[in-house]
XYZ file of N, CA and C in Angstrom:
222
model
N -2.119 -14.553 -6.483
C -2.706 -13.369 -7.365
C -3.530 -12.268 -6.500
N -2.972 -11.012 -6.835
C -3.910 -10.173 -6.299
C -4.062 -9.485 -7.967
N -4.888 -8.322 -7.737
C -5.986 -7.651 -8.828
C -4.314 -5.891 -8.513
N -5.049 -5.419 -10.002
C -4.227 -4.580 -9.608
C -4.916 -3.633 -9.725
N -5.082 -2.236 -8.937
C -6.072 -1.277 -8.173
C -6.237 -0.159 -8.366
N -4.848 0.825 -8.700
C -4.626 1.958 -9.035
C -4.221 1.718 -10.602
N -4.575 3.181 -10.671
C -3.710 3.981 -12.081
C -2.226 4.489 -12.004
N -2.004 5.504 -10.735
C -0.510 5.819 -9.961
C -0.033 4.746 -9.753
N 1.538 5.046 -10.204
C 2.841 3.911 -10.536
C 3.178 4.923 -8.640
N 4.572 4.155 -8.177
C 4.662 4.497 -6.733
C 6.264 4.419 -6.977
N 6.478 5.311 -7.194
C 8.742 5.593 -7.344
C 9.074 4.887 -6.161
N 9.816 3.981 -6.300
C 9.967 3.439 -4.821
C 11.171 4.434 -4.472
N 12.408 4.174 -3.131
C 13.023 4.754 -2.770
C 13.796 3.860 -1.361
N 14.898 3.705 -2.209
C 15.988 2.203 -0.566
C 15.278 3.268 0.495
N 15.463 2.263 1.510
C 15.456 2.629 3.077
C 14.102 2.956 3.752
N 13.117 2.670 3.060
C 10.956 2.831 3.336
C 10.130 1.428 3.088
N 9.731 1.991 3.605
C 8.220 1.579 3.532
C 7.319 1.130 3.286
N 6.727 1.158 2.552
C 5.699 1.871 1.856
C 4.118 1.293 1.941
N 3.133 1.753 2.295
C 1.666 1.049 2.770
C 0.652 1.734 1.997
N -0.879 1.335 1.977
C -2.023 1.624 2.207
C -2.359 2.252 3.631
N -2.297 3.624 3.546
C -2.634 4.618 4.971
C -4.136 3.797 5.074
N -4.867 4.505 6.253
C -6.382 4.331 6.527
C -7.273 4.845 5.855
N -6.003 6.279 5.589
C -7.294 7.115 4.751
C -7.498 7.352 3.423
N -7.235 5.856 3.227
C -6.982 5.526 1.318
C -5.380 5.887 -0.133
N -4.671 6.601 0.945
C -3.116 7.477 0.460
C -2.256 6.448 0.792
N -1.405 6.403 -0.273
C -0.198 5.920 -0.734
C 0.763 6.196 0.492
N 1.311 5.685 1.370
C 2.048 6.783 2.423
C 3.492 5.557 2.630
N 4.158 6.497 2.954
C 6.179 6.009 3.238
C 6.342 5.953 4.195
N 6.691 5.571 5.603
C 7.818 5.576 6.484
C 9.232 5.105 6.733
N 10.375 5.520 6.840
C 11.459 5.405 7.294
C 11.829 4.019 8.042
N 12.828 2.891 7.589
C 13.227 1.577 8.350
C 13.444 2.201 8.750
N 13.914 0.992 9.930
C 15.196 1.681 11.681
C 16.485 1.949 10.697
N 17.091 0.679 9.644
C 18.127 2.040 9.264
C 18.402 2.990 8.803
N 17.208 3.854 8.405
C 16.663 5.796 8.169
C 16.901 5.843 9.183
N 17.268 6.574 9.261
C 17.523 7.441 10.764
C 17.210 9.027 10.414
N 17.679 9.034 9.329
C 16.690 10.096 8.673
C 16.038 10.333 7.905
N 15.413 9.429 7.612
C 13.798 9.541 7.201
C 12.393 10.376 8.292
N 11.810 10.961 6.601
C 10.397 11.171 7.152
C 9.366 10.303 6.580
N 8.259 10.611 8.127
C 7.205 9.759 6.851
C 6.483 10.912 6.302
N 5.668 10.605 5.313
C 5.570 11.310 4.309
C 4.372 10.378 3.485
N 3.093 11.166 3.096
C 2.614 10.919 1.683
C 2.416 11.110 -0.196
N 2.608 9.675 -0.421
C 3.690 9.830 -1.647
C 2.912 9.355 -3.080
N 1.663 8.846 -2.748
C -0.162 9.250 -3.619
C -0.440 9.662 -4.106
N -1.147 10.363 -4.705
C -2.165 11.860 -4.634
C -3.738 10.534 -4.866
N -3.629 9.939 -5.132
C -5.363 8.436 -6.052
C -5.268 8.342 -5.008
N -6.845 7.936 -4.395
C -7.088 7.559 -3.453
C -7.875 6.859 -3.764
N -7.682 5.261 -2.094
C -8.643 3.763 -3.229
C -9.110 3.812 -1.958
N -10.374 3.326 -2.777
C -11.595 2.740 -1.874
C -11.288 1.215 -0.918
N -11.122 1.439 0.330
C -11.049 0.152 0.768
C -12.265 -0.785 0.891
N -12.667 -2.017 0.444
C -13.529 -2.863 0.675
C -12.904 -4.590 2.188
N -14.167 -4.360 3.016
C -13.641 -6.008 3.487
C -12.884 -7.016 2.794
N -12.319 -7.980 3.977
C -11.905 -8.945 3.042
C -10.780 -8.483 1.855
N -10.117 -7.671 1.861
C -8.827 -7.724 1.147
C -8.357 -6.986 2.360
N -6.665 -7.659 1.583
C -4.939 -7.288 1.536
C -5.152 -6.143 0.791
N -4.234 -5.385 0.508
C -3.922 -3.928 0.103
C -2.044 -4.214 0.153
N -1.587 -3.846 -0.535
C -0.077 -3.170 -1.039
C 0.283 -2.915 -2.008
N 1.295 -2.578 -2.158
C 2.586 -2.701 -3.089
C 2.717 -3.325 -3.978
N 2.718 -3.372 -5.414
C 2.836 -4.781 -6.196
C 4.783 -4.551 -6.513
N 5.660 -5.005 -7.454
C 7.011 -5.180 -7.817
C 6.937 -3.991 -8.835
N 5.455 -3.513 -9.425
C 6.182 -2.591 -10.898
C 5.286 -1.126 -10.091
N 5.219 -0.878 -8.872
C 4.675 0.175 -7.944
C 3.553 0.231 -8.573
N 1.869 -0.578 -8.370
C 0.827 0.220 -8.474
C 0.444 -0.628 -6.977
N -0.571 0.234 -6.744
C -1.371 -0.506 -5.701
C -2.114 -1.830 -6.327
N -2.178 -2.686 -5.559
C -3.157 -4.388 -5.996
C -3.746 -5.061 -4.947
N -4.436 -5.664 -4.933
C -4.823 -6.043 -3.655
C -4.744 -7.743 -3.660
N -5.026 -8.435 -2.624
C -5.422 -9.774 -2.873
C -6.786 -9.953 -1.926
N -7.559 -11.687 -2.045
C -8.733 -11.929 -1.660
C -8.169 -12.500 0.393
N -8.436 -11.986 1.575
C -8.018 -12.822 2.623
C -7.929 -13.704 3.120
N -6.960 -14.766 3.111
C -8.018 -16.588 3.236
C -8.215 -16.589 5.048
N -9.030 -15.928 5.685
C -9.469 -15.848 7.182
C -10.287 -17.738 6.779
N -9.411 -18.611 7.978
C -9.818 -19.939 7.839
C -10.852 -20.032 9.267
N -11.798 -20.771 9.224
C -12.599 -20.514 10.347
C -13.494 -18.810 10.282
N -13.723 -18.183 9.354
C -14.003 -17.374 9.716
C -15.043 -17.227 8.996
N -16.091 -16.885 9.025
C -17.722 -16.854 7.509
C -18.111 -15.547 7.291
């Protein structure tokens, strides 16, 4: 289970993939079936990243993170 770390809600549209970019902002990119879509920054809140966590957009539309399970790494 992840923990919610953002205050800004992201409104999703069909045909796009949403992710947290290296710059700390939420981006959307069109899926293969969406030929007319363009890549765009959709979030205005900058999220600081920490090593060892997986960042994602949860079902409610907020940025969340979960501890990565790295078996064998110390």
